[in-house]
Tab-separated table of C-alpha atoms and ligand atoms in Angstrom:
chain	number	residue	atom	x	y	z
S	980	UNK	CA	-69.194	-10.001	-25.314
S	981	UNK	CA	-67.441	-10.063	-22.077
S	982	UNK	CA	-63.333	-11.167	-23.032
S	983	UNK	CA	-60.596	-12.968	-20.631
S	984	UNK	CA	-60.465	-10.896	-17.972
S	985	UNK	CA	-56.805	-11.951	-16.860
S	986	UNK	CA	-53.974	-10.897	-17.982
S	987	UNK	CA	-51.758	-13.591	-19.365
S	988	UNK	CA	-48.311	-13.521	-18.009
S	989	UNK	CA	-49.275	-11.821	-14.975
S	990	UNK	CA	-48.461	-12.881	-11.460
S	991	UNK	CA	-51.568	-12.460	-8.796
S	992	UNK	CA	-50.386	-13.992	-5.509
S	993	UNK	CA	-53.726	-15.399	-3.436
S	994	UNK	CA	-54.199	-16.818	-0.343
S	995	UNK	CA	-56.307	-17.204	2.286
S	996	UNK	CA	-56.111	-16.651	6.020
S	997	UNK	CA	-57.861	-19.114	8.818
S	998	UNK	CA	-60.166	-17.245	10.994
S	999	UNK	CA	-61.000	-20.515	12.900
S	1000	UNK	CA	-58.418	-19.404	16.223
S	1001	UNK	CA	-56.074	-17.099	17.228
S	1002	UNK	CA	-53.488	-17.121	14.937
S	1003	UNK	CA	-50.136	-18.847	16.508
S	1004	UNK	CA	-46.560	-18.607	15.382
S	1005	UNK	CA	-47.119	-22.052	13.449
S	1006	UNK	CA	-49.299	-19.867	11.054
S	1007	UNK	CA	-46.797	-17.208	11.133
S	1008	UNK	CA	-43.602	-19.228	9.848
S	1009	UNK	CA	-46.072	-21.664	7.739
S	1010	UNK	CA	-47.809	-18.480	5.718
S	1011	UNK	CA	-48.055	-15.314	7.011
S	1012	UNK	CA	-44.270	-14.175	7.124
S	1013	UNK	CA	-44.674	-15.229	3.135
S	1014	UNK	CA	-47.761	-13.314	2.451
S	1015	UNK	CA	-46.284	-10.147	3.896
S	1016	UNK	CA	-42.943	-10.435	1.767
S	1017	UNK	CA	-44.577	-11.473	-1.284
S	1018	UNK	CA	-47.315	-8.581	-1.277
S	1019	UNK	CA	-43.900	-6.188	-1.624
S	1020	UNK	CA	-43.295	-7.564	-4.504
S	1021	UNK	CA	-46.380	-8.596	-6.566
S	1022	UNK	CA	-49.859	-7.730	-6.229
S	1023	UNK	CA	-52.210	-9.787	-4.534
S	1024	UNK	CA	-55.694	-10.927	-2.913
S	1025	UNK	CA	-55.626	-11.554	0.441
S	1026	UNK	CA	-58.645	-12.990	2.208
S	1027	UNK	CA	-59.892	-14.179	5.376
S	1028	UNK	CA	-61.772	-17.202	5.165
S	1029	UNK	CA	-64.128	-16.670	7.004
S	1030	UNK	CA	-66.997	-19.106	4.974
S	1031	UNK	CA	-64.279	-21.980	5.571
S	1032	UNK	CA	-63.842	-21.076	8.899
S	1033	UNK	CA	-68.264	-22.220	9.081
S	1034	UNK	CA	-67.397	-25.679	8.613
S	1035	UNK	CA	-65.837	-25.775	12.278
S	1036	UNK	CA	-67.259	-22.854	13.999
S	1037	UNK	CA	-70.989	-22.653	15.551
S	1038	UNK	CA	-70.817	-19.052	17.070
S	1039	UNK	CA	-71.611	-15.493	15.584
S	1040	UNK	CA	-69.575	-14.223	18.360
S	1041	UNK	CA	-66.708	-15.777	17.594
S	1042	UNK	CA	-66.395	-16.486	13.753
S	1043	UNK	CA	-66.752	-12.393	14.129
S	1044	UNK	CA	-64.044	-11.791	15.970
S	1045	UNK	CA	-61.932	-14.172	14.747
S	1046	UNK	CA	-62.110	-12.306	11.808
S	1047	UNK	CA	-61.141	-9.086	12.958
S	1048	UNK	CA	-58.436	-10.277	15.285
S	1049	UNK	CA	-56.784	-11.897	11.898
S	1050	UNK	CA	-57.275	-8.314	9.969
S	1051	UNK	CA	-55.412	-6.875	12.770
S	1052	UNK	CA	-52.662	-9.051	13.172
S	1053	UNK	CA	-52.246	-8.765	9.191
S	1054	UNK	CA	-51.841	-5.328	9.795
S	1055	UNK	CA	-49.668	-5.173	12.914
S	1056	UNK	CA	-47.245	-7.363	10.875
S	1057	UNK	CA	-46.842	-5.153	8.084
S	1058	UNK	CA	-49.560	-5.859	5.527
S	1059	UNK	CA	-49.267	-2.674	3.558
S	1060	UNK	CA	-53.178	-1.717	2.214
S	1061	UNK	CA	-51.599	0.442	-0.233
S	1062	UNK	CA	-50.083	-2.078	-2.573
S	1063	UNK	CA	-52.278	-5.083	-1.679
S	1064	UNK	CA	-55.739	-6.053	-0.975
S	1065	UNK	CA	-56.904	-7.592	2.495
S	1066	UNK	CA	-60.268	-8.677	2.729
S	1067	UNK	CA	-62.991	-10.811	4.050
S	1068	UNK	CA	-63.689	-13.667	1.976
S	1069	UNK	CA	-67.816	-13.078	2.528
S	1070	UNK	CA	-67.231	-9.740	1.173
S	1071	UNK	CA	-66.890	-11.268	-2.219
S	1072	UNK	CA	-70.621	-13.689	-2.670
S	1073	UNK	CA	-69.620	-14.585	-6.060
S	1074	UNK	CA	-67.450	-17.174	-5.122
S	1075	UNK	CA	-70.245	-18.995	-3.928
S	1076	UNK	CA	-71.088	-18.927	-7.408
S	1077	UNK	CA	-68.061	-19.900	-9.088
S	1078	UNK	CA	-67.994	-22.659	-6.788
S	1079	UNK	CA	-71.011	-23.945	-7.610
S	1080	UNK	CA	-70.289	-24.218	-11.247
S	1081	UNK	CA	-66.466	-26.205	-9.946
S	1082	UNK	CA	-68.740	-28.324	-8.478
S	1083	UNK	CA	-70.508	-29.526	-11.602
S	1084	UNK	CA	-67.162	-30.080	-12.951
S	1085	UNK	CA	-65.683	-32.208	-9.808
S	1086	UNK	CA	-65.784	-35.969	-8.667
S	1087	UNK	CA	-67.179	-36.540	-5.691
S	1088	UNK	CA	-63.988	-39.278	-5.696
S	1089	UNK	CA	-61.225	-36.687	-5.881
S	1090	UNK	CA	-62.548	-34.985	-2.450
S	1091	UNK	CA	-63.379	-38.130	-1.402
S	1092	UNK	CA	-59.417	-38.263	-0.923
S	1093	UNK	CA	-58.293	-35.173	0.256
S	1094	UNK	CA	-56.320	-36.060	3.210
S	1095	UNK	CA	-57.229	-32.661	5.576
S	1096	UNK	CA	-60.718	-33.644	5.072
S	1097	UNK	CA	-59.814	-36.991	6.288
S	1098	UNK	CA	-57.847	-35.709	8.954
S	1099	UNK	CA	-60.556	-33.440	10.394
S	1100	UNK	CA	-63.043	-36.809	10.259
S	1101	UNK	CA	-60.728	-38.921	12.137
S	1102	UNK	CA	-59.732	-35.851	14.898
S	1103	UNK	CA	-64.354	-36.342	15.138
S	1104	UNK	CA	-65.471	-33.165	12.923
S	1105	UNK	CA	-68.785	-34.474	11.617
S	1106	UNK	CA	-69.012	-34.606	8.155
S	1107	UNK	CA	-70.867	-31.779	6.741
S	1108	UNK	CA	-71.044	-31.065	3.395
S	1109	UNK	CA	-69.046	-28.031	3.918
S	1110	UNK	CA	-66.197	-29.793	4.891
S	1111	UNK	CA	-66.662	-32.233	2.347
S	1112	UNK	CA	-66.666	-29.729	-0.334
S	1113	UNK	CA	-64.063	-27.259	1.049
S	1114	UNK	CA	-61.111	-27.737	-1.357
S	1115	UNK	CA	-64.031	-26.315	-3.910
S	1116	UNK	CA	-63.989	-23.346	-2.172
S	1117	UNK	CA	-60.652	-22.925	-1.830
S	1118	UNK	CA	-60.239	-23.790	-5.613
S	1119	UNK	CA	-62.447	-20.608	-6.125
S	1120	UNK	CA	-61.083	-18.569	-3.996
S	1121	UNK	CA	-57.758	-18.814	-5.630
S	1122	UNK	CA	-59.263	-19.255	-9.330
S	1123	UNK	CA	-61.524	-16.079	-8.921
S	1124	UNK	CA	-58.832	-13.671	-9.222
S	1125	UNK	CA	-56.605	-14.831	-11.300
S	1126	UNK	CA	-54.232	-16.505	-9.114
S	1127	UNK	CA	-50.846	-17.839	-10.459
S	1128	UNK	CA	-49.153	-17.489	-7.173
S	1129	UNK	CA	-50.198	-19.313	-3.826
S	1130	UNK	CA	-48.112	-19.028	-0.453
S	1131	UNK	CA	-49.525	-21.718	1.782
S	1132	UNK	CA	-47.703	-23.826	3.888
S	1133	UNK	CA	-46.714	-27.871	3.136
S	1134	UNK	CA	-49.851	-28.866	4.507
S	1135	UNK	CA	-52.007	-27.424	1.636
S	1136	UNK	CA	-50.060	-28.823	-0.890
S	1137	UNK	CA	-53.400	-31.081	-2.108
S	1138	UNK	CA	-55.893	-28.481	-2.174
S	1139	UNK	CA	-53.241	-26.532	-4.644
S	1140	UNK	CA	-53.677	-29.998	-6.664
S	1141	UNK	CA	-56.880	-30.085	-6.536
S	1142	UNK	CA	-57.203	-26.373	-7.630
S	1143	UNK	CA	-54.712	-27.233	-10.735
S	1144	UNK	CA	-57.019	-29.841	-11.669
S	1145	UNK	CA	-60.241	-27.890	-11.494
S	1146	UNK	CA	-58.866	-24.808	-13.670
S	1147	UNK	CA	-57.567	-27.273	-16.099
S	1148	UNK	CA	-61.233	-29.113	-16.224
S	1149	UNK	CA	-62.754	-25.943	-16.564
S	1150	UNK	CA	-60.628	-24.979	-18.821
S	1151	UNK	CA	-60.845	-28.323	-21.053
S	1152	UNK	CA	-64.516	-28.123	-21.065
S	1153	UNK	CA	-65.368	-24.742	-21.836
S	1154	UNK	CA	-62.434	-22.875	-23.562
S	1155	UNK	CA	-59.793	-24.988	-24.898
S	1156	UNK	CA	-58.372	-22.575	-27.350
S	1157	UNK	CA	-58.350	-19.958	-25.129
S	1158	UNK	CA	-58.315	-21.001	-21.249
S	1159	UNK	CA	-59.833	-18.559	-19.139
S	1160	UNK	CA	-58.144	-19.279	-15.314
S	1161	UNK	CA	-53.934	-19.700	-15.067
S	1162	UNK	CA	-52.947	-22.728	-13.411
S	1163	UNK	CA	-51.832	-21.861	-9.918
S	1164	UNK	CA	-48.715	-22.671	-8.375
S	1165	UNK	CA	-48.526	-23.562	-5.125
S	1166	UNK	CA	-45.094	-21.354	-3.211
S	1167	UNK	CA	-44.280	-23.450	-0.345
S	1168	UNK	CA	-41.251	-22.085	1.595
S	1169	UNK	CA	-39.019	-25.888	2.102
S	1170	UNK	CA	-36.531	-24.384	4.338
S	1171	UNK	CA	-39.448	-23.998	7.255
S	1172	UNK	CA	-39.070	-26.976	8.939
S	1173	UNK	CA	-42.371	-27.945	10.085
S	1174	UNK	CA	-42.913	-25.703	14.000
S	1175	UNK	CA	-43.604	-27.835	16.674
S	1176	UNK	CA	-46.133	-27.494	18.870
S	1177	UNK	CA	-45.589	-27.666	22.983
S	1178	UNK	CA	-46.096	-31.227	22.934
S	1179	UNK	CA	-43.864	-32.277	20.432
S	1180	UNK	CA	-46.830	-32.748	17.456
S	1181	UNK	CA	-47.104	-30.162	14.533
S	1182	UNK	CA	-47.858	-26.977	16.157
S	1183	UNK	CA	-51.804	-26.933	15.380
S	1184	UNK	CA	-55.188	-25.343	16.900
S	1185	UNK	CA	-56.857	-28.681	16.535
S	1186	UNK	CA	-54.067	-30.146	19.079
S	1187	UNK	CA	-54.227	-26.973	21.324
S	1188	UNK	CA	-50.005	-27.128	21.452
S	1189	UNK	CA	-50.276	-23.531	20.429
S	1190	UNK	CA	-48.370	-20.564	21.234
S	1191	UNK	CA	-50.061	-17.223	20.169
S	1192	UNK	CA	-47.951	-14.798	18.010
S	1193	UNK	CA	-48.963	-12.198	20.591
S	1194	UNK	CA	-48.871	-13.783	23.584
S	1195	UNK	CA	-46.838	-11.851	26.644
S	1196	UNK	CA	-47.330	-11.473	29.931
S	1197	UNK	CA	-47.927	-15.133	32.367
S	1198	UNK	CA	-49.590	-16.777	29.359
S	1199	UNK	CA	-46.636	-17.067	27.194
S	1200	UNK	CA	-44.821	-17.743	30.236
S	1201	UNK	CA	-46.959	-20.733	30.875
S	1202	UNK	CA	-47.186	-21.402	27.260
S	1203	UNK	CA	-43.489	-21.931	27.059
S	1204	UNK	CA	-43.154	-23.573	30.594
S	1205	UNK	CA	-45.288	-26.475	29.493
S	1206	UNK	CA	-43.096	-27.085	26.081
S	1207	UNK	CA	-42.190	-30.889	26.569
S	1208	UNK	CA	-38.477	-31.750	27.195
S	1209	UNK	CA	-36.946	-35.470	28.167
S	1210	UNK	CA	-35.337	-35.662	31.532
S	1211	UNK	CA	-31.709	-34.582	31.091
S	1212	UNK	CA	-30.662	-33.375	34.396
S	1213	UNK	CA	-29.256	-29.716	34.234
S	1214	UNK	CA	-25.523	-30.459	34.058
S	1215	UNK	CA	-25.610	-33.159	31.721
S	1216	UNK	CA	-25.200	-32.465	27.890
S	1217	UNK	CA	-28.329	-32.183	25.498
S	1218	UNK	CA	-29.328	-33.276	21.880
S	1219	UNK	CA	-30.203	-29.834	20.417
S	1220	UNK	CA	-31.150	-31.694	17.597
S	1221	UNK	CA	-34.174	-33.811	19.432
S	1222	UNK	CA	-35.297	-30.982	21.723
S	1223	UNK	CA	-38.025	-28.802	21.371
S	1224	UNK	CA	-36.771	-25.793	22.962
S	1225	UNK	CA	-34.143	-25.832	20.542
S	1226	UNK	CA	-36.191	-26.565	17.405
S	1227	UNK	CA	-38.521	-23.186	18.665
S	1228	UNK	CA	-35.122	-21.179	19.332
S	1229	UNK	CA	-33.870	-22.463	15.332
S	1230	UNK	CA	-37.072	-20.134	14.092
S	1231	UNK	CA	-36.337	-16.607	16.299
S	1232	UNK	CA	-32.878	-16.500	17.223
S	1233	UNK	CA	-29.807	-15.367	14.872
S	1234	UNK	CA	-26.891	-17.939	13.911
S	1235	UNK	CA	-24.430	-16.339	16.292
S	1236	UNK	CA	-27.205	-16.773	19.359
S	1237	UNK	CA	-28.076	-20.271	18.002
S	1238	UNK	CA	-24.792	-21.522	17.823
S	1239	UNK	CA	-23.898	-20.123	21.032
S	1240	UNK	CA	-27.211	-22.059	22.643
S	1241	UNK	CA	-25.770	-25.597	20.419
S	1242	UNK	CA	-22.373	-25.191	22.307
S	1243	UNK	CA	-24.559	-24.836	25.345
S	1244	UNK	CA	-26.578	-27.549	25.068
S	1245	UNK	CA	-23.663	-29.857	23.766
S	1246	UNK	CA	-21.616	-28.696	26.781
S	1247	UNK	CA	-23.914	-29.316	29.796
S	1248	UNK	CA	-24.513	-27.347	32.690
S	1249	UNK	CA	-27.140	-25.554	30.506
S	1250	UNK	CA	-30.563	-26.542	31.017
S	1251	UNK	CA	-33.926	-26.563	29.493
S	1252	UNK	CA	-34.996	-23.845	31.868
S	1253	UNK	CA	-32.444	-21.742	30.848
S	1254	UNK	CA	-33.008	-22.462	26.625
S	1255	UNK	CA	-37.155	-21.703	27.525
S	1256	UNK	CA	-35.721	-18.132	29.109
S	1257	UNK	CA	-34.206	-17.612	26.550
S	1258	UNK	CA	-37.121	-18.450	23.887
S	1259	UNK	CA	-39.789	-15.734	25.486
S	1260	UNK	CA	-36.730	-12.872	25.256
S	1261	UNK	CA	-36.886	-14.115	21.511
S	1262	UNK	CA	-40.677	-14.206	20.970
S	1263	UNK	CA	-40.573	-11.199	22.955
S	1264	UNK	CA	-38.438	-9.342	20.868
S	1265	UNK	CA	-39.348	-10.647	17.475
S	1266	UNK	CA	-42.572	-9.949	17.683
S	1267	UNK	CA	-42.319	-6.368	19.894
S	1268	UNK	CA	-42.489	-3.589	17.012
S	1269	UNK	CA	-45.839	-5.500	15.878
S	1270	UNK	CA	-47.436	-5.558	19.445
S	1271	UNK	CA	-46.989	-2.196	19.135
S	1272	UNK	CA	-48.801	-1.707	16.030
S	1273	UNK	CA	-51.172	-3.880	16.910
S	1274	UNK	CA	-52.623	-1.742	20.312
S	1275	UNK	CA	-52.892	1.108	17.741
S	1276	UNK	CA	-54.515	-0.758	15.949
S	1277	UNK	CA	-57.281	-2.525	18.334
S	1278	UNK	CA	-57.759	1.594	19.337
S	1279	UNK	CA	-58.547	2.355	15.607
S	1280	UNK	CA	-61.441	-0.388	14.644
S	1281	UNK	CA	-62.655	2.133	11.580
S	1282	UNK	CA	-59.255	2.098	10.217
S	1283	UNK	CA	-59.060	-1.522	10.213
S	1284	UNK	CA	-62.581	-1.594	8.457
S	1285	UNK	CA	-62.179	0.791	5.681
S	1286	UNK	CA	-59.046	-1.277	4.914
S	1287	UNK	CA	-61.071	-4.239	4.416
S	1288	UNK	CA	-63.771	-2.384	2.583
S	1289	UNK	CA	-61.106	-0.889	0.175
S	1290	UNK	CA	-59.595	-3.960	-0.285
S	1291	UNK	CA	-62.909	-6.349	-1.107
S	1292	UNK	CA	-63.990	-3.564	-3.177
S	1293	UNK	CA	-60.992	-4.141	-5.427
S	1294	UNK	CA	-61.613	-7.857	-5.260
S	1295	UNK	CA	-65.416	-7.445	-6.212
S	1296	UNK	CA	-64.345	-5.703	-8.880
S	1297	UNK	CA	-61.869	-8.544	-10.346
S	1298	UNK	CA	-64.392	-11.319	-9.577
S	1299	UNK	CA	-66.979	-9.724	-11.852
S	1300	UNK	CA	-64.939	-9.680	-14.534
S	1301	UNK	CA	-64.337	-13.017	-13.844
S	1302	UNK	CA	-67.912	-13.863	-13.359
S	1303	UNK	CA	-69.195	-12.541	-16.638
S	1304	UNK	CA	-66.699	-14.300	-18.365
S	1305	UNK	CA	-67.511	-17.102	-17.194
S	1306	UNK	CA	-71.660	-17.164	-17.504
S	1307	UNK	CA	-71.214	-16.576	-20.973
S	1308	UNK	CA	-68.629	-19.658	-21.745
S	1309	UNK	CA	-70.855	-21.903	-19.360
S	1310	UNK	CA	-74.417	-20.837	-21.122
S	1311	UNK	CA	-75.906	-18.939	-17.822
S	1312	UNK	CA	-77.945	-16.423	-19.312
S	1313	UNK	CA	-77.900	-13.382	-17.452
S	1314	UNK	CA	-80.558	-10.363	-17.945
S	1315	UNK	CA	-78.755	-7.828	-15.523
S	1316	UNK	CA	-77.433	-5.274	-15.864
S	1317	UNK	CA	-80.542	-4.694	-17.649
A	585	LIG	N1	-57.151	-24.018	3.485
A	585	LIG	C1	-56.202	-22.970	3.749
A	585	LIG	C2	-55.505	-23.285	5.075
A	585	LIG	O1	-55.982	-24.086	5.837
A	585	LIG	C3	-56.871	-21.620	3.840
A	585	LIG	C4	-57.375	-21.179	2.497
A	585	LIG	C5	-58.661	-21.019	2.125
A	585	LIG	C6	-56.566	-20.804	1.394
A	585	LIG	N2	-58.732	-20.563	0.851
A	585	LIG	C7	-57.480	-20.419	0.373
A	585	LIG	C8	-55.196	-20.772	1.162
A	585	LIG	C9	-57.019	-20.014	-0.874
A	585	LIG	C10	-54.748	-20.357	-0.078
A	585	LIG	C11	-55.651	-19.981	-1.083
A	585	LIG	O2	-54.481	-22.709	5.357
């Protein structure tokens, strides 16, 4: 008879990683600066999501290399292979299973009130049932391995929730005395003030106020150009505390830079041209030793597969514990292997 297949006590960090866009420095300060620190420390499932990433996007093409551009960019930041699993979410089917029994076990009212899925309505998604039902997903994704741990950023704070409450009704229904899936904490980093954008909103694909964490050359340029300011003439003092620019500059530069940029602002004389400068040098730098790895990388697509192969193998191999575990508390008969 197949037995818990977690390990009480244990931490398993999980999380998943949009393959719906490039991925901007919103994403990196949000979650990805996180996932790389925490995977040091603990071990952990890291997936692309690239069966959420179906609800918005139409094209083979590009779901595909969406995909692969987020592997790489894991990489190039210092995802380390050897302590921690990266993989593609797809690579693990069984979820699709797991999600189907969550399903059975969820009101349609509770994701009738998700706000994201709200959100994406009002911004004039259509409503598929994929959409609908993606917090399931995500509640499977996390509850599939084990997860105790899960860096996301404030945004996902809900679909955390709404995991919580779906290991805790599978739980109640099927193994009361001895509960099969942890209840998952959400690890949401408070001191990230929320990035802006260019315009001014929540930096966001869906608003296209992105800047790319490896964008150089004339686009970041532009990029960073087209930030939005007021119009404080150039010798006037500035409110780094209202400004964009500044709010950007708060994420990359060091407290003796920043404070040097405040007096600058507060002074006059220094203007918004001079604080964008001063932001691509920072992008620039901050993100150089990882551009680096990262052209290695796009030379070396095998590499970046058999990392991704390795690492969903591992995951296959949790979610089948998992899996059995779960048939036999739920009553799915299973005649394989035979
Ligand atoms: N919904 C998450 C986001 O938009 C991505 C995601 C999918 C995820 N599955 C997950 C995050 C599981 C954490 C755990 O960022």
């Amino acid at each position: 008879m197949p037995v818990n297949p977690f390990t009480p006590g244990e931490t398993i960090v999980v999380s998943g990683i949009q393959s719906s866009g490039t991925l901007h420095i919103g994403n990196y300060f949000g979650a990805l600066r996180q996932h790389i620190a925490l995977q040091k420390a603990h071990p952990s499932y890291y997936f692309i999501v690239n069966y959420h990433a179906m609800t918005t996007v139409k094209d083979a093409g590009e779901l595909r290399a969406h995909t692969l551009d987020a592997a790489i960019t894991y990489l190039a930041l210092g995802f380390d292979p050897d302590r921690s699993n990266l993989f593609v979410q797809s690579d693990v089917p069984l979820l699709n299973e797991l999600t189907w029994i969550f399903f059975c076990l969820t009101p349609v009212s509770q994701l009738e009130k998700a706000t994201s899925y709200k959100d994406k309505i009002a911004q004039g998604l259509s409503a598929n049932c994929g959409l609908f039902n993606y917090p399931i997903l995500q509640a499977s994704d996390i509850l599939i391995y084990g997860g105790t741990t899960v860096p996301v950023g404030a945004d996902q704070r809900q679909h955390i929730e709404i995991t919580r409450n779906t290991a805790q009704r599978f739980n109640h229904s099927f193994c009361p005395e001895d509960p099969v899936f942890p209840i998952p904490e959400a690890y949401i980093v408070d001191s990230v003030a929320v990035v802006p954008g260019i315009d001014g909103r929540k930096m966001s694909k869906s608003y296209g106020n992105t800047i790319g964490i490896f964008d150089e050359g004339k686009v970041l340029s532009q990029r960073i150009r087209r930030i939005v300011t007021d119009s404080t003439p150039l010798h006037a003092p500035k409110d780094p505390d209202t400004d964009n620019v500044f709010a950007l500059l708060r994420l990359f530069a060091d407290n003796v830079k920043l404070e040097e940029i405040r007096e600058a602002y507060l002074k006059g004389g220094y203007g918004y041209g001079h604080a964008k400068k001063e932001l691509e040098q920072q992008i620039l730098h901050h993100f150089a030793a990882a551009r680096e790895r990262r052209r290695e990388l796009l030379a070396h697509p095998d590499y970046v597969m058999d990392v991704l192969r390795q690492g969903a193998r591992n995951a296959r191999l949790r979610a089948d514990a998992c899996m059995e575990r779960v048939r036999e508390l739920t009553g799915l008969i299973t005649t394989y292997p035979a």
